[in-house]
mmCIF file of C-alpha atoms in Angstrom:
data_model
loop_
_atom_site.group_PDB
_atom_site.id
_atom_site.type_symbol
_atom_site.label_atom_id
_atom_site.label_comp_id
_atom_site.label_asym_id
_atom_site.label_seq_id
_atom_site.Cartn_x
_atom_site.Cartn_y
_atom_site.Cartn_z
ATOM 1 C CA MET A 48 127.247 40.372 4.936
ATOM 2 C CA LYS A 49 129.072 42.950 6.955
ATOM 3 C CA HIS A 50 128.870 41.115 10.183
ATOM 4 C CA LEU A 51 127.247 37.844 11.514
ATOM 5 C CA ARG A 52 124.382 38.541 13.783
ATOM 6 C CA ILE A 53 124.655 36.127 16.843
ATOM 7 C CA GLY A 54 121.759 34.687 18.921
ATOM 8 C CA ILE A 55 123.096 33.202 22.140
ATOM 9 C CA VAL A 56 121.359 30.395 23.691
ATOM 10 C CA GLY A 57 122.407 29.726 27.268
ATOM 11 C CA CYS A 58 123.549 32.629 29.351
ATOM 12 C CA GLY A 59 125.601 31.103 31.989
ATOM 13 C CA ASN A 60 129.158 31.863 33.102
ATOM 14 C CA ILE A 61 130.761 31.098 29.845
ATOM 15 C CA ALA A 62 128.336 33.308 28.099
ATOM 16 C CA MET A 63 129.812 36.374 29.692
ATOM 17 C CA THR A 64 133.100 35.661 28.161
ATOM 18 C CA TYR A 65 131.813 35.296 24.671
ATOM 19 C CA MET A 66 129.651 38.311 25.009
ATOM 20 C CA ARG A 67 132.478 40.512 26.352
ATOM 21 C CA ASN A 68 134.954 39.284 23.561
ATOM 22 C CA ALA A 69 132.258 39.903 20.724
ATOM 23 C CA ALA A 70 133.290 43.477 20.860
ATOM 24 C CA LEU A 71 136.789 42.539 19.657
ATOM 25 C CA PHE A 72 135.632 41.148 16.435
ATOM 26 C CA PRO A 73 134.008 43.316 13.868
ATOM 27 C CA GLY A 74 132.743 40.513 11.795
ATOM 28 C CA VAL A 75 130.209 39.566 14.523
ATOM 29 C CA ARG A 76 127.517 41.356 16.355
ATOM 30 C CA LEU A 77 125.428 40.265 19.314
ATOM 31 C CA ALA A 78 121.592 40.308 18.320
ATOM 32 C CA ALA A 79 119.731 38.546 21.055
ATOM 33 C CA CYS A 80 120.053 36.011 23.927
ATOM 34 C CA ALA A 81 118.009 33.287 25.624
ATOM 35 C CA ASP A 82 118.169 30.998 28.574
ATOM 36 C CA ILE A 83 116.006 28.376 30.199
ATOM 37 C CA ALA A 84 115.899 30.863 33.063
ATOM 38 C CA PRO A 85 114.276 34.022 31.598
ATOM 39 C CA GLU A 86 115.590 36.250 34.292
ATOM 40 C CA GLN A 87 119.163 35.193 33.471
ATOM 41 C CA ALA A 88 118.594 36.203 29.826
ATOM 42 C CA ALA A 89 117.188 39.364 30.805
ATOM 43 C CA LEU A 90 120.112 40.274 32.929
ATOM 44 C CA ARG A 91 122.584 39.375 30.077
ATOM 45 C CA GLY A 92 120.423 41.435 27.681
ATOM 46 C CA ARG A 93 120.423 44.527 29.828
ATOM 47 C CA GLU A 94 124.080 44.186 30.229
ATOM 48 C CA TYR A 95 125.030 44.100 26.623
ATOM 49 C CA GLY A 96 122.096 46.008 25.120
ATOM 50 C CA ILE A 97 120.364 43.170 23.182
ATOM 51 C CA PRO A 98 116.899 41.803 23.504
ATOM 52 C CA ALA A 99 116.213 38.676 25.719
ATOM 53 C CA MET A 100 114.065 36.106 23.750
ATOM 54 C CA SER A 101 112.872 32.585 24.200
ATOM 55 C CA VAL A 102 114.896 29.861 22.630
ATOM 56 C CA ASP A 103 112.148 29.304 20.045
ATOM 57 C CA GLU A 104 112.051 33.082 19.295
ATOM 58 C CA ILE A 105 115.863 33.244 18.608
ATOM 59 C CA ILE A 106 115.711 30.067 16.429
ATOM 60 C CA ALA A 107 112.946 31.729 14.390
ATOM 61 C CA SER A 108 114.144 35.272 14.300
ATOM 62 C CA ASP A 109 114.982 36.870 10.922
ATOM 63 C CA ASP A 110 117.444 39.055 12.875
ATOM 64 C CA VAL A 111 119.688 36.119 13.852
ATOM 65 C CA ASP A 112 122.095 34.533 11.325
ATOM 66 C CA LEU A 113 123.878 32.095 13.878
ATOM 67 C CA VAL A 114 122.893 30.470 16.861
ATOM 68 C CA LEU A 115 125.720 30.273 19.470
ATOM 69 C CA ASN A 116 124.799 27.307 21.575
ATOM 70 C CA LEU A 117 126.185 27.732 25.190
ATOM 71 C CA THR A 118 123.884 25.184 26.797
ATOM 72 C CA ILE A 119 124.848 22.154 28.883
ATOM 73 C CA PRO A 120 126.168 19.331 26.852
ATOM 74 C CA ALA A 121 122.907 17.448 27.071
ATOM 75 C CA ALA A 122 121.143 20.019 25.206
ATOM 76 C CA HIS A 123 123.872 20.607 22.508
ATOM 77 C CA PHE A 124 122.212 18.310 19.966
ATOM 78 C CA ASP A 125 118.515 19.523 20.346
ATOM 79 C CA VAL A 126 119.342 23.245 20.198
ATOM 80 C CA SER A 127 121.873 22.923 17.307
ATOM 81 C CA MET A 128 119.713 20.658 15.284
ATOM 82 C CA ALA A 129 116.552 22.910 15.792
ATOM 83 C CA ALA A 130 118.763 26.026 14.694
ATOM 84 C CA LEU A 131 120.082 24.237 11.593
ATOM 85 C CA GLN A 132 116.499 23.033 10.587
ATOM 86 C CA ALA A 133 115.526 26.780 10.765
ATOM 87 C CA GLY A 134 118.233 27.754 8.426
ATOM 88 C CA LYS A 135 120.708 29.161 10.998
ATOM 89 C CA HIS A 136 124.353 28.734 11.103
ATOM 90 C CA VAL A 137 125.644 27.104 14.356
ATOM 91 C CA PHE A 138 128.552 27.474 16.600
ATOM 92 C CA THR A 139 128.426 25.275 19.797
ATOM 93 C CA GLU A 140 130.391 24.912 23.060
ATOM 94 C CA LYS A 141 132.247 21.652 23.367
ATOM 95 C CA PRO A 142 131.443 18.903 22.796
ATOM 96 C CA LEU A 143 129.699 18.985 19.552
ATOM 97 C CA ALA A 144 127.187 16.450 21.046
ATOM 98 C CA VAL A 145 127.255 13.883 23.786
ATOM 99 C CA THR A 146 127.646 10.938 21.201
ATOM 100 C CA ALA A 147 129.498 10.740 17.782
ATOM 101 C CA ALA A 148 126.254 9.480 16.237
ATOM 102 C CA GLU A 149 124.440 12.673 17.188
ATOM 103 C CA GLY A 150 127.482 14.775 16.092
ATOM 104 C CA ARG A 151 127.467 13.065 12.649
ATOM 105 C CA GLN A 152 123.719 13.983 12.393
ATOM 106 C CA LEU A 153 124.477 17.712 13.075
ATOM 107 C CA VAL A 154 127.352 17.837 10.532
ATOM 108 C CA GLU A 155 125.187 16.080 7.839
ATOM 109 C CA ALA A 156 122.286 18.439 8.562
ATOM 110 C CA ALA A 157 124.529 21.462 8.054
ATOM 111 C CA ARG A 158 125.929 20.072 4.854
ATOM 112 C CA ALA A 159 122.351 19.320 3.553
ATOM 113 C CA GLY A 160 121.283 22.775 4.364
ATOM 114 C CA ASN A 161 124.413 24.483 2.884
ATOM 115 C CA LEU A 162 124.950 25.972 6.342
ATOM 116 C CA ALA A 163 128.153 26.499 8.448
ATOM 117 C CA ILE A 164 128.550 24.495 11.766
ATOM 118 C CA GLY A 165 131.483 25.167 14.148
ATOM 119 C CA SER A 166 132.327 24.094 17.619
ATOM 120 C CA ALA A 167 134.654 24.968 20.464
ATOM 121 C CA PRO A 168 137.180 24.741 21.447
ATOM 122 C CA ASP A 169 138.804 27.514 19.467
ATOM 123 C CA THR A 170 141.803 27.810 21.755
ATOM 124 C CA PHE A 171 144.062 26.228 19.080
ATOM 125 C CA LEU A 172 143.691 29.433 17.236
ATOM 126 C CA GLY A 173 145.129 31.433 20.021
ATOM 127 C CA ALA A 174 148.751 32.805 20.108
ATOM 128 C CA ALA A 175 150.302 29.719 21.527
ATOM 129 C CA GLY A 176 148.488 27.386 19.080
ATOM 130 C CA ARG A 177 149.413 29.473 16.056
ATOM 131 C CA LEU A 178 153.113 29.637 17.157
ATOM 132 C CA ALA A 179 153.196 25.890 17.793
ATOM 133 C CA ARG A 180 151.517 25.252 14.453
ATOM 134 C CA ARG A 181 154.062 27.483 12.526
ATOM 135 C CA LEU A 182 156.973 25.681 14.055
ATOM 136 C CA MET A 183 155.536 22.312 13.327
ATOM 137 C CA ASP A 184 154.764 23.274 9.714
ATOM 138 C CA GLU A 185 158.272 24.745 9.353
ATOM 139 C CA GLY A 186 159.709 21.371 10.320
ATOM 140 C CA ALA A 187 161.186 22.697 13.594
ATOM 141 C CA ILE A 188 161.133 19.258 15.165
ATOM 142 C CA GLY A 189 161.359 17.105 11.960
ATOM 143 C CA LYS A 190 159.027 14.292 11.421
ATOM 144 C CA PRO A 191 156.889 13.791 14.573
ATOM 145 C CA VAL A 192 157.412 10.554 16.371
ATOM 146 C CA ALA A 193 156.088 10.547 19.724
ATOM 147 C CA GLY A 194 154.454 12.794 22.334
ATOM 148 C CA THR A 195 152.625 13.151 25.690
ATOM 149 C CA ALA A 196 149.520 15.080 26.735
ATOM 150 C CA PHE A 197 148.589 15.328 30.566
ATOM 151 C CA MET A 198 145.459 16.753 32.073
ATOM 152 C CA MET A 199 145.595 15.696 35.733
ATOM 153 C CA GLY A 200 143.971 17.179 38.919
ATOM 154 C CA ARG A 201 141.592 16.452 41.823
ATOM 155 C CA GLY A 202 138.386 17.006 40.056
ATOM 156 C CA MET A 203 135.359 19.390 40.862
ATOM 157 C CA GLU A 204 134.081 18.563 44.211
ATOM 158 C CA HIS A 205 136.542 20.793 46.201
ATOM 159 C CA TRP A 206 135.356 24.148 44.410
ATOM 160 C CA HIS A 207 132.082 23.347 42.681
ATOM 161 C CA PRO A 208 128.824 23.497 44.689
ATOM 162 C CA ASN A 209 127.062 20.993 42.438
ATOM 163 C CA PRO A 210 129.740 18.711 40.899
ATOM 164 C CA GLN A 211 127.753 15.472 40.576
ATOM 165 C CA PHE A 212 127.142 15.819 36.769
ATOM 166 C CA TYR A 213 130.872 15.899 36.103
ATOM 167 C CA TYR A 214 131.118 12.377 37.324
ATOM 168 C CA GLN A 215 128.316 10.812 35.329
ATOM 169 C CA PRO A 216 128.073 9.178 31.812
ATOM 170 C CA GLY A 217 128.520 11.992 29.265
ATOM 171 C CA ALA A 218 131.042 13.867 31.390
ATOM 172 C CA GLY A 219 134.319 12.829 33.104
ATOM 173 C CA PRO A 220 137.642 14.056 32.383
ATOM 174 C CA VAL A 221 137.776 12.873 28.840
ATOM 175 C CA LEU A 222 134.613 14.427 27.535
ATOM 176 C CA ASP A 223 134.988 17.563 29.785
ATOM 177 C CA MET A 224 138.684 18.409 29.098
ATOM 178 C CA GLY A 225 139.675 16.030 26.210
ATOM 179 C CA PRO A 226 138.473 18.509 23.507
ATOM 180 C CA TYR A 227 141.071 21.097 24.263
ATOM 181 C CA TYR A 228 144.021 18.522 24.283
ATOM 182 C CA ILE A 229 142.899 16.503 21.411
ATOM 183 C CA THR A 230 141.903 19.332 19.149
ATOM 184 C CA MET A 231 145.222 20.881 19.633
ATOM 185 C CA LEU A 232 146.976 17.599 18.802
ATOM 186 C CA VAL A 233 144.911 17.158 15.622
ATOM 187 C CA SER A 234 145.713 20.701 14.528
ATOM 188 C CA LEU A 235 149.382 19.936 14.990
ATOM 189 C CA LEU A 236 149.632 16.368 13.803
ATOM 190 C CA GLY A 237 146.631 15.631 11.655
ATOM 191 C CA PRO A 238 143.853 12.987 12.187
ATOM 192 C CA VAL A 239 143.988 10.135 14.514
ATOM 193 C CA ARG A 240 143.473 6.581 13.034
ATOM 194 C CA ARG A 241 143.593 4.174 16.001
ATOM 195 C CA VAL A 242 143.200 4.293 19.823
ATOM 196 C CA ARG A 243 143.873 2.069 22.795
ATOM 197 C CA ALA A 244 143.111 2.882 26.360
ATOM 198 C CA VAL A 245 142.735 1.804 29.873
ATOM 199 C CA ALA A 246 140.139 3.357 32.162
ATOM 200 C CA THR A 247 139.516 3.123 35.847
ATOM 201 C CA SER A 248 138.106 5.286 38.833
ATOM 202 C CA GLY A 249 140.029 6.111 41.846
ATOM 203 C CA GLN A 250 136.979 6.388 44.134
ATOM 204 C CA ALA A 251 133.595 4.819 43.995
ATOM 205 C CA GLU A 252 132.188 7.830 45.724
ATOM 206 C CA ARG A 253 133.223 11.530 45.939
ATOM 207 C CA LEU A 254 132.878 13.669 48.914
ATOM 208 C CA ILE A 255 131.729 17.327 48.232
ATOM 209 C CA THR A 256 133.892 19.736 50.344
ATOM 210 C CA ALA A 257 132.914 22.962 48.360
ATOM 211 C CA ALA A 258 130.553 25.475 50.100
ATOM 212 C CA GLY A 259 127.080 25.043 49.085
ATOM 213 C CA PRO A 260 123.698 23.074 49.691
ATOM 214 C CA PHE A 261 125.670 19.596 49.093
ATOM 215 C CA GLN A 262 128.694 20.362 51.111
ATOM 216 C CA GLY A 263 129.581 17.314 53.331
ATOM 217 C CA THR A 264 127.482 14.834 51.273
ATOM 218 C CA SER A 265 128.721 12.122 48.998
ATOM 219 C CA PHE A 266 127.661 10.893 45.498
ATOM 220 C CA PRO A 267 128.445 7.792 43.319
ATOM 221 C CA VAL A 268 130.866 8.040 40.434
ATOM 222 C CA GLY A 269 129.363 6.733 37.165
ATOM 223 C CA THR A 270 132.240 7.255 34.708
ATOM 224 C CA PRO A 271 136.038 6.721 34.629
ATOM 225 C CA THR A 272 137.969 9.347 36.395
ATOM 226 C CA THR A 273 141.379 8.114 35.083
ATOM 227 C CA VAL A 274 141.951 7.313 31.477
ATOM 228 C CA MET A 275 145.269 6.473 29.903
ATOM 229 C CA ALA A 276 145.098 6.258 26.068
ATOM 230 C CA LEU A 277 147.525 5.754 23.219
ATOM 231 C CA LEU A 278 146.611 7.752 20.087
ATOM 232 C CA GLU A 279 148.046 6.631 16.786
ATOM 233 C CA PHE A 280 148.080 9.436 14.225
ATOM 234 C CA ALA A 281 147.693 8.817 10.462
ATOM 235 C CA GLY A 282 150.868 10.583 9.953
ATOM 236 C CA GLY A 283 152.731 7.926 12.071
ATOM 237 C CA ALA A 284 153.280 9.734 15.409
ATOM 238 C CA VAL A 285 152.085 8.089 18.794
ATOM 239 C CA VAL A 286 150.812 10.080 21.750
ATOM 240 C CA THR A 287 150.249 9.068 25.334
ATOM 241 C CA LEU A 288 147.156 10.912 26.566
ATOM 242 C CA VAL A 289 146.377 10.903 30.325
ATOM 243 C CA MET A 290 143.150 12.380 31.601
ATOM 244 C CA SER A 291 142.548 12.158 35.398
ATOM 245 C CA TRP A 292 140.672 13.600 38.319
ATOM 246 C CA ASP A 293 142.501 11.369 40.790
ATOM 247 C CA VAL A 294 145.693 13.282 41.137
ATOM 248 C CA PHE A 295 146.774 15.589 43.801
ATOM 249 C CA ALA A 296 149.858 16.920 42.194
ATOM 250 C CA HIS A 297 152.271 16.133 39.285
ATOM 251 C CA GLY A 298 155.039 17.666 37.332
ATOM 252 C CA ASN A 299 154.055 16.710 33.729
ATOM 253 C CA HIS A 300 153.926 19.383 31.087
ATOM 254 C CA PRO A 301 150.435 19.614 29.291
ATOM 255 C CA ILE A 302 151.754 18.685 25.867
ATOM 256 C CA GLU A 303 155.227 17.650 24.620
ATOM 257 C CA LEU A 304 155.966 16.535 20.968
ATOM 258 C CA HIS A 305 159.180 14.894 19.837
ATOM 259 C CA GLY A 306 160.444 14.432 16.341
ATOM 260 C CA THR A 307 163.449 13.509 14.409
ATOM 261 C CA LYS A 308 165.026 16.975 14.768
ATOM 262 C CA GLY A 309 163.841 18.229 18.245
ATOM 263 C CA SER A 310 161.072 18.565 20.713
ATOM 264 C CA LEU A 311 158.194 20.977 21.304
ATOM 265 C CA ARG A 312 156.479 21.897 24.566
ATOM 266 C CA LEU A 313 153.212 23.613 24.712
ATOM 267 C CA PRO A 314 151.189 25.325 27.492
ATOM 268 C CA ASP A 315 147.754 24.402 28.829
ATOM 269 C CA PRO A 316 145.566 24.134 25.628
ATOM 270 C CA ASP A 317 142.616 25.282 27.561
ATOM 271 C CA THR A 318 143.912 28.828 27.275
ATOM 272 C CA PHE A 319 144.920 31.003 24.281
ATOM 273 C CA GLY A 320 148.393 32.035 25.364
ATOM 274 C CA GLY A 321 151.335 30.811 27.528
ATOM 275 C CA THR A 322 154.914 29.767 26.730
ATOM 276 C CA VAL A 323 155.903 27.704 23.801
ATOM 277 C CA ALA A 324 159.422 26.023 24.112
ATOM 278 C CA ILE A 325 161.440 24.168 21.575
ATOM 279 C CA SER A 326 164.572 22.152 21.961
ATOM 280 C CA ASP A 327 166.768 21.670 18.835
ATOM 281 C CA ALA A 328 168.248 18.232 18.773
ATOM 282 C CA GLY A 329 168.549 18.122 22.572
ATOM 283 C CA ALA A 330 169.797 21.654 23.093
ATOM 284 C CA PRO A 331 168.391 23.635 26.203
ATOM 285 C CA TRP A 332 164.886 24.565 25.852
ATOM 286 C CA GLN A 333 164.281 28.013 24.146
ATOM 287 C CA GLU A 334 161.141 29.716 25.572
ATOM 288 C CA HIS A 335 158.903 31.862 23.566
ATOM 289 C CA SER A 336 156.197 33.851 25.541
ATOM 290 C CA THR A 337 153.069 34.779 23.813
ATOM 291 C CA ALA A 338 152.032 37.301 26.347
ATOM 292 C CA GLU A 339 152.550 40.299 23.923
ATOM 293 C CA LEU A 340 151.143 38.609 21.025
ATOM 294 C CA LEU A 341 147.653 38.839 19.516
ATOM 295 C CA HIS A 342 145.244 36.575 21.339
ATOM 296 C CA GLY A 343 148.018 35.794 23.857
ATOM 297 C CA ARG A 344 147.660 38.868 25.946
ATOM 298 C CA ILE A 345 146.515 38.303 29.430
ATOM 299 C CA ASN A 346 142.862 39.430 29.899
ATOM 300 C CA TRP A 347 140.963 36.963 32.112
ATOM 301 C CA PRO A 348 139.577 36.441 34.650
ATOM 302 C CA TYR A 349 138.503 40.068 34.683
ATOM 303 C CA ALA A 350 138.811 40.903 38.332
ATOM 304 C CA ALA A 351 142.587 39.563 38.319
ATOM 305 C CA PRO A 352 143.677 38.563 34.892
ATOM 306 C CA ASP A 353 146.227 35.765 34.811
ATOM 307 C CA ARG A 354 145.626 34.209 31.385
ATOM 308 C CA ALA A 355 144.494 34.606 27.837
ATOM 309 C CA ASN A 356 140.812 34.130 26.996
ATOM 310 C CA TYR A 357 139.564 34.962 23.498
ATOM 311 C CA ARG A 358 136.470 32.783 23.153
ATOM 312 C CA MET A 359 134.547 34.007 20.206
ATOM 313 C CA LEU A 360 137.810 33.830 17.987
ATOM 314 C CA GLY A 361 136.390 30.682 16.380
ATOM 315 C CA VAL A 362 133.057 32.310 15.731
ATOM 316 C CA ALA A 363 134.789 35.295 14.057
ATOM 317 C CA ASP A 364 136.709 32.856 12.036
ATOM 318 C CA LEU A 365 133.516 31.214 10.876
ATOM 319 C CA ALA A 366 131.899 34.523 10.026
ATOM 320 C CA ALA A 367 135.012 35.192 7.847
ATOM 321 C CA SER A 368 134.772 31.807 6.241
ATOM 322 C CA LEU A 369 131.174 32.580 5.014
ATOM 323 C CA ALA A 370 132.611 35.524 2.913
ATOM 324 C CA THR A 371 135.410 33.342 1.400
ATOM 325 C CA ASP A 372 133.428 30.156 0.877
ATOM 326 C CA ARG A 373 135.905 28.173 2.968
ATOM 327 C CA LYS A 374 135.591 25.695 5.905
ATOM 328 C CA PRO A 375 135.698 27.284 9.265
ATOM 329 C CA ARG A 376 138.847 26.235 11.028
ATOM 330 C CA ALA A 377 136.955 25.303 14.394
ATOM 331 C CA SER A 378 134.563 23.254 12.213
ATOM 332 C CA GLY A 379 131.929 20.738 12.969
ATOM 333 C CA GLU A 380 133.782 18.203 11.055
ATOM 334 C CA LEU A 381 136.890 18.626 13.271
ATOM 335 C CA ALA A 382 134.810 18.676 16.434
ATOM 336 C CA LEU A 383 133.169 15.407 15.272
ATOM 337 C CA HIS A 384 136.500 13.834 14.672
ATOM 338 C CA VAL A 385 137.609 14.784 18.236
ATOM 339 C CA LEU A 386 134.183 13.470 19.524
ATOM 340 C CA ASP A 387 134.725 10.113 17.752
ATOM 341 C CA ILE A 388 138.147 9.820 19.247
ATOM 342 C CA MET A 389 136.959 10.775 22.777
ATOM 343 C CA GLU A 390 134.099 8.148 22.419
ATOM 344 C CA SER A 391 136.492 5.616 21.127
ATOM 345 C CA ILE A 392 138.922 6.130 23.906
ATOM 346 C CA LEU A 393 136.119 5.463 26.593
ATOM 347 C CA THR A 394 134.902 2.461 24.646
ATOM 348 C CA ALA A 395 138.476 1.128 24.295
ATOM 349 C CA GLY A 396 139.200 1.557 27.967
ATOM 350 C CA LEU A 397 135.950 -0.167 29.185
ATOM 351 C CA GLU A 398 136.131 -3.045 26.761
ATOM 352 C CA ASP A 399 139.981 -3.456 26.666
ATOM 353 C CA ARG A 400 140.401 -3.381 22.878
ATOM 354 C CA THR A 401 141.819 -1.266 20.143
ATOM 355 C CA ILE A 402 139.428 0.893 18.044
ATOM 356 C CA GLU A 403 139.968 2.071 14.478
ATOM 357 C CA ILE A 404 138.897 5.787 13.860
ATOM 358 C CA GLU A 405 136.839 6.576 10.762
ATOM 359 C CA ALA A 406 139.091 8.023 8.143
ATOM 360 C CA ALA A 407 139.313 11.787 8.181
ATOM 361 C CA PRO A 408 141.990 12.718 5.796
ATOM 362 C CA ASP A 409 141.193 16.405 5.272
ATOM 363 C CA ILE A 410 140.351 17.090 9.009
ATOM 364 C CA ARG A 411 143.382 19.059 9.896
ATOM 365 C CA PRO A 412 142.305 22.705 9.841
ATOM 366 C CA ALA A 413 144.178 25.338 7.845
ATOM 367 C CA ALA A 414 146.662 27.220 9.712
ATOM 368 C CA LEU A 415 145.607 30.721 10.931
ATOM 369 C CA GLY A 416 148.379 33.131 9.876
ATOM 370 C CA GLU A 417 149.160 36.253 11.753
ATOM 371 C CA ALA A 418 147.897 38.688 9.169
ATOM 372 C CA GLU A 419 144.462 36.838 8.922
ATOM 373 C CA ALA A 420 144.298 36.730 12.839
ATOM 374 C CA ALA A 421 144.703 40.443 12.843
ATOM 375 C CA ALA A 422 142.122 40.890 10.136
ATOM 376 C CA LEU A 423 139.544 38.949 12.260
ATOM 377 C CA GLN A 424 140.106 41.625 14.873
ATOM 378 C CA GLY A 425 140.004 44.508 12.352
ATOM 379 C CA LEU A 426 143.584 45.286 13.032
ATOM 380 C CA PRO A 427 146.548 45.905 10.628
ATOM 381 C CA ALA A 428 149.045 43.082 10.232
ATOM 382 C CA SER A 429 151.953 43.256 12.466
ATOM 383 C CA PRO A 430 155.229 44.217 10.671
#
């Protein structure tokens, strides 16, 4: 197979990034698109020169090898399962499904059909994630001992015209943003074996201040908006994870890891680039910008770029994995482990108990080397 033919289901805002980035990777080719709103699919089809179809047509099409599932989380399971049952490979936006039980069904269906399944986030494959992984694998901080991960802000109602769904079961800061942080941590530290957590909500209701039809109205909060968790990794490290939409301002770094030889600091894992910093045995931080590295160069948002966004990198890696008979790095199994962790965090927080995570000894993805990253984009390896 010279390239993987991609049928996109879900043509919202995130689809524009995937569709634009597809041109960067010769191993994938856009073949068709679909959306619950046919006019939206028709618009994207005209923009990228591909046919707009119905969801059923894409799933049944002989011209589609992989369904790229960019629907809302509540539809992830149904669309992905239908594609797998039709013999299609699948790559889905995060989370893999809204429950670990559903995610497990998807992984098992892919395995039974000898199909590949992958899931966002693929940000850990970007320049910053690759650099951090190389430093960890080289023993730059020694044996990892402790760490912190912070995602804190004021939530969505000040900018999103229809933010209610973010605050209901199946969403919240853990399920919405947790995949980026936890996937990066698993890539660097390996699988999690136990979680503890405390969960609360800062407000019973939220006031929508964003412009739009609901401006000035309030809605009830149905899921925790501040969760503090302790993740115990199978390798022995412990990491404090804080996910909150109840914070006006803070000075915490997104991720810091501390080991027996030094410390490592990472940028926001919801982007592909940024600055990685390392302190050798307490020495001043040495910062390493990734702005000139592959998949770290600033390219988004398009009108005024200020960060790196290379969504589709994980799909390109999945395409390459089919040619070499290996597991994709942003695999369904990895996404299932992350989903299991997130679900366990919420349960532990609500029920005030410790939860053991199902064993996943081989879940840590293989490191993506620079030569292989360049090859995914059809570029010669850097000297």
